[in-house]
PDB file of C-alpha atoms in Angstrom:
ATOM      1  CA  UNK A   3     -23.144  -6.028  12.651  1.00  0.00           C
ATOM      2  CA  UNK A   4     -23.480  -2.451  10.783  1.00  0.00           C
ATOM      3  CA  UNK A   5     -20.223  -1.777   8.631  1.00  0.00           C
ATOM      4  CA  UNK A   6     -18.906   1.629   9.537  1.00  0.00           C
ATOM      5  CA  UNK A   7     -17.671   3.660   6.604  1.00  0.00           C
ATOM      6  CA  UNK A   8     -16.181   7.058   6.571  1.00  0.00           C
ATOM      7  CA  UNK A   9     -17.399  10.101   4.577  1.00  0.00           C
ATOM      8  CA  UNK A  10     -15.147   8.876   1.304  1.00  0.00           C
ATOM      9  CA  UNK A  11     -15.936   5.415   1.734  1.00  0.00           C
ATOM     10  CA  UNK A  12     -19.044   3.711   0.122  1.00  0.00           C
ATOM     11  CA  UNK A  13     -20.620   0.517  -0.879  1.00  0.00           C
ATOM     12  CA  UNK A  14     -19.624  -1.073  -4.026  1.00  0.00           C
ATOM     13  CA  UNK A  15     -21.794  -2.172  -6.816  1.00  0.00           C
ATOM     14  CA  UNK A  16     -22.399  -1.517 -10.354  1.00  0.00           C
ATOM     15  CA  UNK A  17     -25.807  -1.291 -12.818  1.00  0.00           C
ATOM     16  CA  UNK A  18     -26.339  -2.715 -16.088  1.00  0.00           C
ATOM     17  CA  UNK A  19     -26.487  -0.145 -18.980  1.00  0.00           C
ATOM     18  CA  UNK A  20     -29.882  -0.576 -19.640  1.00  0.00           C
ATOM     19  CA  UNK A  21     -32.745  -2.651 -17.777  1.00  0.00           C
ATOM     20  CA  UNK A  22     -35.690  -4.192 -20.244  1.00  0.00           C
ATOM     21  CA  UNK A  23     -38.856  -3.807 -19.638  1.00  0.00           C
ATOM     22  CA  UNK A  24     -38.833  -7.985 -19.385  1.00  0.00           C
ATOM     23  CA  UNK A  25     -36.967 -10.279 -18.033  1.00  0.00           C
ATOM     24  CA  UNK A  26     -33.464  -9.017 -18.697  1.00  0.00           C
ATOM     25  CA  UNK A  27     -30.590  -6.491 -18.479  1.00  0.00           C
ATOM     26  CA  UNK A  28     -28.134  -4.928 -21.776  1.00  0.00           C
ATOM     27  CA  UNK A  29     -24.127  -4.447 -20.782  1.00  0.00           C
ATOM     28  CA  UNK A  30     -22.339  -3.269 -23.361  1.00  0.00           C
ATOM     29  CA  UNK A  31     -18.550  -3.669 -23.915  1.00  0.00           C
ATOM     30  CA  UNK A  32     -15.866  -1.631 -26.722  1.00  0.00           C
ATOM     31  CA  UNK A  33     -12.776  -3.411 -26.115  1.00  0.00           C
ATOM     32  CA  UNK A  34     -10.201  -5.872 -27.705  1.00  0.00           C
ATOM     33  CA  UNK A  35      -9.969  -8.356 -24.633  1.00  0.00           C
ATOM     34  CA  UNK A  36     -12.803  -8.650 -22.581  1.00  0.00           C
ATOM     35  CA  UNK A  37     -11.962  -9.886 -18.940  1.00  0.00           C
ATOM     36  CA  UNK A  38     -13.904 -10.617 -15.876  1.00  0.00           C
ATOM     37  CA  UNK A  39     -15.063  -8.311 -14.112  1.00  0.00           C
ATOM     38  CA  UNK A  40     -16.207  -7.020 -10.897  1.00  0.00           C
ATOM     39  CA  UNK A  41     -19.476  -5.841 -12.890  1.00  0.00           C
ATOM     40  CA  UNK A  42     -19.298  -8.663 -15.108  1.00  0.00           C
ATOM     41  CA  UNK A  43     -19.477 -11.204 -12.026  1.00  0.00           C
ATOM     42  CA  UNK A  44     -21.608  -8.908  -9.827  1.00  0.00           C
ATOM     43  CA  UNK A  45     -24.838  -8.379 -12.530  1.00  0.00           C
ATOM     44  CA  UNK A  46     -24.390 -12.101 -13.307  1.00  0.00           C
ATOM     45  CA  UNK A  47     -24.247 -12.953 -10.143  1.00  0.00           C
ATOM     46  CA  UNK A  48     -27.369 -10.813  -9.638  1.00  0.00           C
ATOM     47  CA  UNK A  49     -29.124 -11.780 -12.925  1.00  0.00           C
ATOM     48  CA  UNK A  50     -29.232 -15.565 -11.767  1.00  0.00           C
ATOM     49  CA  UNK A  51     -30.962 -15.077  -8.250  1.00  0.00           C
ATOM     50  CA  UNK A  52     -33.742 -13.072  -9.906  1.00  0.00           C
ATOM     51  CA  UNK A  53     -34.227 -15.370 -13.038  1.00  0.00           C
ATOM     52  CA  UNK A  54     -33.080 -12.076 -15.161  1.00  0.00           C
ATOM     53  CA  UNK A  55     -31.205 -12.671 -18.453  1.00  0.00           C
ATOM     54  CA  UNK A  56     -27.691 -10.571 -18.729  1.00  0.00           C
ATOM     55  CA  UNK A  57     -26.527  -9.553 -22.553  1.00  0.00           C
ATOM     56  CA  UNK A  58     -23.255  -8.372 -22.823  1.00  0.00           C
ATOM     57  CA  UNK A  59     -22.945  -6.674 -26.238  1.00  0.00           C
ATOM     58  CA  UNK A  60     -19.410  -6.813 -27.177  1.00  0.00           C
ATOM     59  CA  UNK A  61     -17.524  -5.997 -30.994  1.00  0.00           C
ATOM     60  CA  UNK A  62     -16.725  -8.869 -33.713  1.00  0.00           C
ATOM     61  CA  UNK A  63     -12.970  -8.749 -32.829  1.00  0.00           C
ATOM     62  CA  UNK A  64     -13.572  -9.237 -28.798  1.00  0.00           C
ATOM     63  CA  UNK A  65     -11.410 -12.040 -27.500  1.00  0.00           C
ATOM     64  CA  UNK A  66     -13.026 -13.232 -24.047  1.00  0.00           C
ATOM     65  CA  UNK A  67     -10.312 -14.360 -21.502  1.00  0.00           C
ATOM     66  CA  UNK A  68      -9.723 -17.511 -20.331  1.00  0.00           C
ATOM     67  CA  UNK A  69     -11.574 -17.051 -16.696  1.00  0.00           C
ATOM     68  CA  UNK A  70     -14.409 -15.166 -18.705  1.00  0.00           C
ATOM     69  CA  UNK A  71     -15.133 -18.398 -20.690  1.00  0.00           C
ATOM     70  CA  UNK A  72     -15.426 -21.020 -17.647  1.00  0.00           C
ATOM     71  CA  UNK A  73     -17.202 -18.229 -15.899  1.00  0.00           C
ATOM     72  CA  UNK A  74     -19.711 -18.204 -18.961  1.00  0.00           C
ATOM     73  CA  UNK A  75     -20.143 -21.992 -19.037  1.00  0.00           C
ATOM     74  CA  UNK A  76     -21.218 -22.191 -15.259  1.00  0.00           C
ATOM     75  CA  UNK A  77     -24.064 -19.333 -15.465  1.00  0.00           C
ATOM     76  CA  UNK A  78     -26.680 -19.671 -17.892  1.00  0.00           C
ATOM     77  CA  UNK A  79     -28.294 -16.823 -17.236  1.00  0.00           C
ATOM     78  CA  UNK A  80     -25.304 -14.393 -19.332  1.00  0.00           C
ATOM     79  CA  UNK A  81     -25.470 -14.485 -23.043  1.00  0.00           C
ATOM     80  CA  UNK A  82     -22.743 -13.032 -25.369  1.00  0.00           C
ATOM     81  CA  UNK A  83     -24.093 -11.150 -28.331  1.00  0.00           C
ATOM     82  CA  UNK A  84     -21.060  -9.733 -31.043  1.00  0.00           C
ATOM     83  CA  UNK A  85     -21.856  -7.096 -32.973  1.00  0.00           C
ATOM     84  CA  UNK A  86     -19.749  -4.840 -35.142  1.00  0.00           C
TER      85      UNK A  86
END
């Protein structure tokens, strides 16, 4: 079955920030309270069915939310890396 969209409507997805030339792909976060997202869970999502490794860069003072965490604890392929 073909979905049928109007003029205004489109697909959704979302792209990592930057791709690596290896095996992986860079997000990068600024905020206080990082939740999940619709990018977060689509490019990890993603990142497991092609074997890809998904860094989200986020600041020192991040808090992750409570869905975030068990959401990081069932896919291996998303790694957190804090920087300032």
């Amino acid at each position: 079955m073909e979905a049928q969209y109007t003029r205004w409507q489109t697909r959704r997805r979302s792209l990592p920030d930057q791709k690596k030339s290896g095996n992986g792909w860079i997000l990068g976060k600024s905020c206080l309270t990082l939740h999940l997202t619709y990018q977060i869970y689509n490019l990890a999502e993603e990142a497991e069915q092609q074997k890809a490794i998904l860094r989200l860069i986020i600041p020192q003072k991040c808090k992750l939310s409570p869905e975030l965490t068990d959401f990081l604890k069932e896919h291996k392929y998303v790694k957190v890396i804090r920087r300032d």
